[in-house]
Amino acid sequence: MPNQLEELRKFSNLTIQEVDVSRAKSLSATHTEISSKTILSLLNELQFTTALQKAVNDSRDQRWNGDYAKSIRRNLILNFAKDFNAQLPGQISIELDADLAFDIEGIINQASNIHEQYRYSRASAAQLLIKIPATWEGITAARELKRKSINSHLTMVYSFIQAQAGADAEAEVLSIPVGPTSSWYQTYEPQDYSANDPGVATLSHIYTNLKYLGYKTPIRGTEFTSIKQIQQLAGCDQLELTTLLAQQLQQEHSPLERKLDKPADVYERPPAISEKDFRWHLTINAMAHEKLAQDIRELDMSQYQLDNFIKEKVESL
């Protein structure tokens, strides 16, 4: 009998959080994400030292710039993405600087620069997705980037209002963090959630309602804490797995059922969301409001830690 990872591929496209191409391919990944957080797990491996040296060489023109470490980090992430681009068929998502989360012009400029570098290297720019936090400014920037044929991947989507605004902006992917949503409810609204995981319920609600309204934007479930959550979301457009959870699914051989599917009927879409309504609905959703801010802070911390490590290593090179 096929294992559940193989079965899951029949229902959903899979993304693996992995910077080792061979491991990602062995786990049947279609898409991947490259982030500071993932690279931090490689700091003591030869693979990181080799990649860092190349990123330093690529950033030599920025040596006397105050953002030298940031430039190296960006090239480090970009180079990992190029390696995956050559060997995986799907999309490669890479992050922007966290401090641009509320800066429309800054997002557009940095995304455009990354896209140009990627295209110049002869990698497939059509596969490149720019990860942007789903703030009002991030969603607005994603709309403008689409007009420039630059595809965005809106992250930190914790509410339907963010998802609908992102779909209206024609984002290429919307990522919904399942595990962090569940943890927030278990901490701040504790009760027995054994029969109705709040992270699973949130993603299911967003998925079902967007599909009922005829949006075709793919939904990606992310940051799972157990294979049970993944099993309950089989059929979601895309699912992002850690290497550990993917390996656990490989050990499971019981039948796996599709849980999410596109509805047969489609209803008329409501008008596009105004900035006022977006900010109000996000503000009164305590979980979404708090988790969005927390995720931006955590992204900033990951980039800060990687920048500091790069500074120390560059001094010894």
Coordinates of C-alpha atoms in Angstrom, one line a residue:
M1 CA 0.0 0.0 0.0
P2 CA 1.4 3.5 -0.8
N3 CA 2.5 5.6 2.1
Q4 CA 0.5 8.7 3.0
L5 CA 3.1 11.1 1.6
E6 CA 2.6 9.5 -1.8
E7 CA -1.2 9.6 -1.3
L8 CA -1.1 13.2 -0.3
R9 CA 0.6 14.2 -3.6
K10 CA -2.6 13.0 -5.4
F11 CA -4.6 15.7 -3.6
S12 CA -2.2 18.6 -3.0
N13 CA 1.0 20.0 -4.3
L14 CA 3.8 19.7 -1.7
T15 CA 6.3 22.3 -0.6
I16 CA 9.3 21.2 1.6
Q17 CA 11.1 23.5 4.0
E18 CA 14.5 22.4 3.0
V19 CA 17.7 23.9 1.6
D20 CA 19.2 20.6 0.5
V21 CA 18.0 19.9 -3.0
S22 CA 18.5 16.1 -2.9
R23 CA 16.5 15.8 0.3
A24 CA 13.7 17.9 -1.1
K25 CA 13.5 15.7 -4.2
S26 CA 13.5 12.5 -2.2
L27 CA 10.5 13.8 -0.3
S28 CA 8.5 14.4 -3.5
A29 CA 8.6 18.3 -3.2
T30 CA 7.0 20.3 -6.0
H31 CA 7.7 23.7 -4.5
T32 CA 10.2 25.0 -1.9
E33 CA 10.8 28.1 0.2
I34 CA 14.2 29.5 1.1
S35 CA 14.3 31.7 4.2
S36 CA 16.7 33.0 6.8
K37 CA 15.2 30.7 9.4
T38 CA 15.9 27.6 7.3
I39 CA 19.5 28.8 6.5
L40 CA 20.1 29.3 10.2
S41 CA 19.8 25.5 10.7
L42 CA 22.8 25.1 8.3
L43 CA 25.3 27.3 10.0
N44 CA 27.8 24.5 11.0
E45 CA 27.6 22.6 7.8
L46 CA 30.0 22.7 4.9
Q47 CA 27.1 23.5 2.5
F48 CA 26.6 26.8 4.3
T49 CA 30.3 27.7 4.2
T50 CA 30.5 27.1 0.5
A51 CA 27.3 29.0 -0.2
L52 CA 28.4 31.9 2.0
Q53 CA 31.7 32.3 0.2
K54 CA 29.9 32.6 -3.1
A55 CA 27.5 35.1 -1.6
V56 CA 30.4 37.2 -0.3
N57 CA 31.9 37.2 -3.8
D58 CA 28.6 38.2 -5.3
S59 CA 28.3 41.1 -2.8
R60 CA 31.8 42.5 -3.2
D61 CA 30.5 45.7 -4.7
Q62 CA 28.7 46.4 -1.4
R63 CA 31.7 45.9 0.8
W64 CA 31.9 49.5 2.0
N65 CA 28.1 49.8 2.3
G66 CA 26.5 49.9 5.7
D67 CA 24.2 47.1 4.5
Y68 CA 27.0 44.7 3.5
A69 CA 25.8 41.8 5.7
K70 CA 22.3 42.3 4.4
S71 CA 23.5 42.2 0.9
I72 CA 25.4 38.9 1.5
R73 CA 22.2 37.5 3.2
R74 CA 20.1 38.4 0.2
N75 CA 22.6 36.9 -2.3
L76 CA 22.9 33.8 -0.1
I77 CA 19.1 33.2 -0.2
L78 CA 19.0 34.0 -3.9
N79 CA 21.8 31.5 -4.7
F80 CA 20.0 28.7 -2.8
A81 CA 16.9 29.6 -4.8
K82 CA 18.8 29.3 -8.1
D83 CA 20.1 25.9 -7.2
F84 CA 16.5 24.7 -6.5
N85 CA 15.3 26.3 -9.7
A86 CA 17.4 24.1 -11.8
Q87 CA 16.3 20.9 -10.2
L88 CA 12.7 21.3 -9.0
P89 CA 9.7 21.9 -11.4
G90 CA 7.7 24.2 -9.2
Q91 CA 7.8 27.6 -7.5
I92 CA 10.7 28.9 -5.4
S93 CA 9.6 31.4 -2.7
I94 CA 12.2 33.8 -1.1
E95 CA 11.7 36.5 1.5
L96 CA 12.1 40.2 1.6
D97 CA 13.6 42.3 4.5
A98 CA 11.2 42.2 7.4
D99 CA 11.4 46.0 8.0
L100 CA 9.7 46.5 4.6
A101 CA 6.4 45.0 5.8
F102 CA 4.7 48.4 5.9
D103 CA 6.6 50.1 3.0
I104 CA 4.9 49.8 -0.4
E105 CA 7.7 51.5 -2.4
G106 CA 10.4 49.5 -0.5
I107 CA 8.7 46.2 -1.2
I108 CA 8.3 47.0 -4.9
N109 CA 11.9 48.2 -5.2
Q110 CA 13.5 45.2 -3.5
A111 CA 11.2 42.7 -5.2
S112 CA 12.0 44.2 -8.6
N113 CA 15.8 44.1 -7.9
I114 CA 15.6 40.4 -6.8
H115 CA 13.5 39.6 -9.9
E116 CA 16.0 41.3 -12.2
Q117 CA 19.0 39.5 -10.6
Y118 CA 17.2 36.2 -10.9
R119 CA 16.3 36.8 -14.6
Y120 CA 19.9 38.1 -15.3
S121 CA 21.3 34.8 -14.0
R122 CA 19.2 32.9 -16.6
A123 CA 17.1 31.2 -13.9
S124 CA 13.4 30.9 -14.6
A125 CA 11.9 34.0 -13.2
A126 CA 8.5 32.6 -13.8
Q127 CA 9.2 30.1 -11.0
L128 CA 10.2 32.9 -8.6
L129 CA 7.8 34.0 -5.9
I130 CA 8.5 37.0 -3.6
K131 CA 7.3 36.4 -0.1
I132 CA 5.4 39.4 1.3
P133 CA 3.7 39.8 4.7
A134 CA -0.1 40.2 4.2
T135 CA -0.3 43.7 5.6
W136 CA -2.3 46.3 3.7
E137 CA 0.9 47.7 2.3
G138 CA 2.2 44.2 1.4
I139 CA -1.0 43.4 -0.5
T140 CA -1.0 46.8 -2.2
A141 CA 2.6 46.2 -3.3
A142 CA 1.7 42.7 -4.5
R143 CA -1.0 44.2 -6.8
E144 CA 1.6 46.6 -8.3
L145 CA 4.1 43.8 -8.7
K146 CA 1.6 41.7 -10.6
R147 CA 1.4 44.6 -13.2
K148 CA 5.1 44.2 -13.6
S149 CA 4.8 40.4 -14.1
I150 CA 6.4 39.8 -10.7
N151 CA 4.6 37.1 -8.8
S152 CA 4.1 37.4 -5.0
H153 CA 3.5 34.9 -2.3
L154 CA 1.5 36.5 0.5
T155 CA 2.5 35.1 3.9
M156 CA 1.1 35.4 7.5
V157 CA -2.5 35.2 6.3
Y158 CA -4.5 34.5 9.5
S159 CA -7.9 35.9 8.5
F160 CA -10.4 35.8 5.6
I161 CA -10.1 39.5 5.1
Q162 CA -6.4 39.2 4.4
A163 CA -7.0 36.2 2.1
Q164 CA -9.8 38.0 0.1
A165 CA -7.7 41.2 -0.3
G166 CA -4.7 39.1 -1.4
A167 CA -6.9 37.2 -3.9
D168 CA -8.2 40.5 -5.2
A169 CA -4.6 41.6 -5.7
E170 CA -3.9 38.4 -7.7
A171 CA -1.2 37.1 -5.5
E172 CA 0.2 33.8 -6.8
V173 CA -0.1 32.0 -3.4
L174 CA -1.7 32.7 0.0
S175 CA 0.0 31.0 3.0
I176 CA -2.0 30.2 6.1
P177 CA 0.0 29.1 9.2
V178 CA -2.0 26.3 10.8
G179 CA 0.1 25.4 13.8
P180 CA 0.6 29.0 15.1
T181 CA -3.2 29.6 14.8
S182 CA -3.9 26.5 16.9
S183 CA -1.3 27.5 19.5
W184 CA -2.8 31.0 19.9
Y185 CA -6.3 29.6 20.5
Q186 CA -5.0 27.0 23.0
T187 CA -3.2 29.8 24.9
Y188 CA -5.7 32.6 24.9
E189 CA -9.1 30.7 24.5
P190 CA -8.3 27.4 26.1
Q191 CA -10.8 24.6 25.7
D192 CA -10.9 21.0 24.3
Y193 CA -10.0 21.3 20.7
S194 CA -9.3 17.6 20.1
A195 CA -12.3 17.3 17.7
N196 CA -11.9 20.7 16.0
D197 CA -8.4 22.0 15.6
P198 CA -8.7 25.8 15.3
G199 CA -5.8 26.1 12.8
V200 CA -7.4 23.4 10.6
A201 CA -10.8 25.1 11.0
T202 CA -9.4 28.6 10.1
L203 CA -7.7 27.3 6.9
S204 CA -10.8 25.3 5.9
H205 CA -13.0 28.4 6.4
I206 CA -10.8 30.5 4.3
Y207 CA -10.3 27.9 1.6
T208 CA -14.0 27.1 1.3
N209 CA -15.2 30.7 1.2
L210 CA -12.6 31.8 -1.3
K211 CA -13.5 28.9 -3.6
Y212 CA -17.3 29.6 -3.2
L213 CA -16.5 33.2 -4.4
G214 CA -14.7 31.9 -7.5
Y215 CA -11.2 32.9 -6.6
K216 CA -8.6 30.7 -8.2
T217 CA -5.6 31.8 -6.0
P218 CA -3.9 28.8 -4.5
I219 CA -4.1 28.3 -0.8
R220 CA -1.0 26.9 1.0
G221 CA -1.2 25.4 4.5
T222 CA 2.0 26.0 6.4
E223 CA 3.7 25.6 9.8
F224 CA 2.1 22.3 10.8
T225 CA 2.8 20.8 14.2
S226 CA 1.5 17.3 13.6
I227 CA 0.7 15.0 10.7
K228 CA -2.9 14.9 12.0
Q229 CA -3.3 18.5 10.9
I230 CA -1.9 17.7 7.5
Q231 CA -4.2 14.7 7.1
Q232 CA -7.2 16.8 7.9
L233 CA -6.3 19.3 5.1
A234 CA -5.6 16.8 2.3
G235 CA -6.9 18.4 -0.8
C236 CA -5.8 22.0 0.0
D237 CA -4.2 23.4 -3.1
Q238 CA -0.7 23.3 -1.5
L239 CA 0.8 22.0 1.8
E240 CA 4.1 23.0 3.1
L241 CA 5.9 20.3 5.2
T242 CA 9.0 20.1 7.3
T243 CA 11.4 17.3 6.5
L244 CA 10.4 15.6 9.8
L245 CA 6.7 15.7 9.1
A246 CA 7.2 14.5 5.5
Q247 CA 9.2 11.5 6.8
Q248 CA 6.5 10.7 9.4
L249 CA 3.9 10.6 6.6
Q250 CA 6.2 8.2 4.7
Q251 CA 5.9 5.8 7.6
E252 CA 2.1 5.9 7.6
H253 CA 0.3 3.4 5.3
S254 CA -3.4 3.7 6.4
P255 CA -5.8 5.1 3.7
L256 CA -5.8 8.9 3.3
E257 CA -9.0 10.7 2.4
R258 CA -9.4 14.0 0.6
K259 CA -10.9 16.5 3.1
L260 CA -11.0 19.7 1.1
D261 CA -12.4 20.1 -2.4
K262 CA -13.6 22.9 -4.6
P263 CA -17.4 23.5 -4.4
A264 CA -19.6 22.8 -7.4
D265 CA -21.4 26.2 -7.1
V266 CA -19.8 29.6 -7.3
Y267 CA -21.4 32.8 -5.9
E268 CA -21.0 36.4 -6.9
R269 CA -17.9 38.1 -5.5
P270 CA -18.4 41.0 -3.1
P271 CA -16.7 44.4 -4.0
A272 CA -13.0 44.8 -3.4
I273 CA -12.1 45.5 0.2
S274 CA -11.3 49.1 1.1
E275 CA -8.3 50.0 3.2
K276 CA -10.6 51.2 6.0
D277 CA -12.5 47.9 6.1
F278 CA -9.3 45.8 5.9
R279 CA -7.7 47.6 8.8
W280 CA -10.9 47.4 10.9
H281 CA -11.6 43.7 10.4
L282 CA -7.9 42.8 11.0
T283 CA -7.9 44.9 14.2
I284 CA -11.0 43.3 15.7
N285 CA -9.6 39.8 14.9
A286 CA -7.3 39.5 17.9
M287 CA -5.6 36.3 16.8
A288 CA -4.9 37.5 13.2
H289 CA -3.8 41.0 14.4
E290 CA -1.4 39.6 17.1
K291 CA 0.0 36.8 15.0
L292 CA 0.7 39.0 12.0
A293 CA 2.7 41.4 14.2
Q294 CA 4.5 38.5 16.0
D295 CA 5.5 36.8 12.7
I296 CA 7.0 40.1 11.4
R297 CA 9.0 40.4 14.6
E298 CA 10.2 36.8 14.3
L299 CA 11.2 37.3 10.7
D300 CA 13.2 40.3 11.6
M301 CA 14.9 38.4 14.4
S302 CA 15.9 35.5 12.1
Q303 CA 17.3 38.0 9.6
Y304 CA 19.1 39.9 12.4
Q305 CA 20.7 36.6 13.7
L306 CA 21.8 35.6 10.3
D307 CA 23.2 39.0 9.5
N308 CA 25.3 38.9 12.7
F309 CA 26.5 35.4 12.0
I310 CA 27.5 36.5 8.5
K311 CA 29.4 39.5 9.9
E312 CA 31.4 37.2 12.2
K313 CA 32.2 34.7 9.5
V314 CA 33.2 37.4 6.9
E315 CA 35.8 38.7 9.3
S316 CA 37.4 35.3 9.4
L317 CA 37.3 34.6 5.6

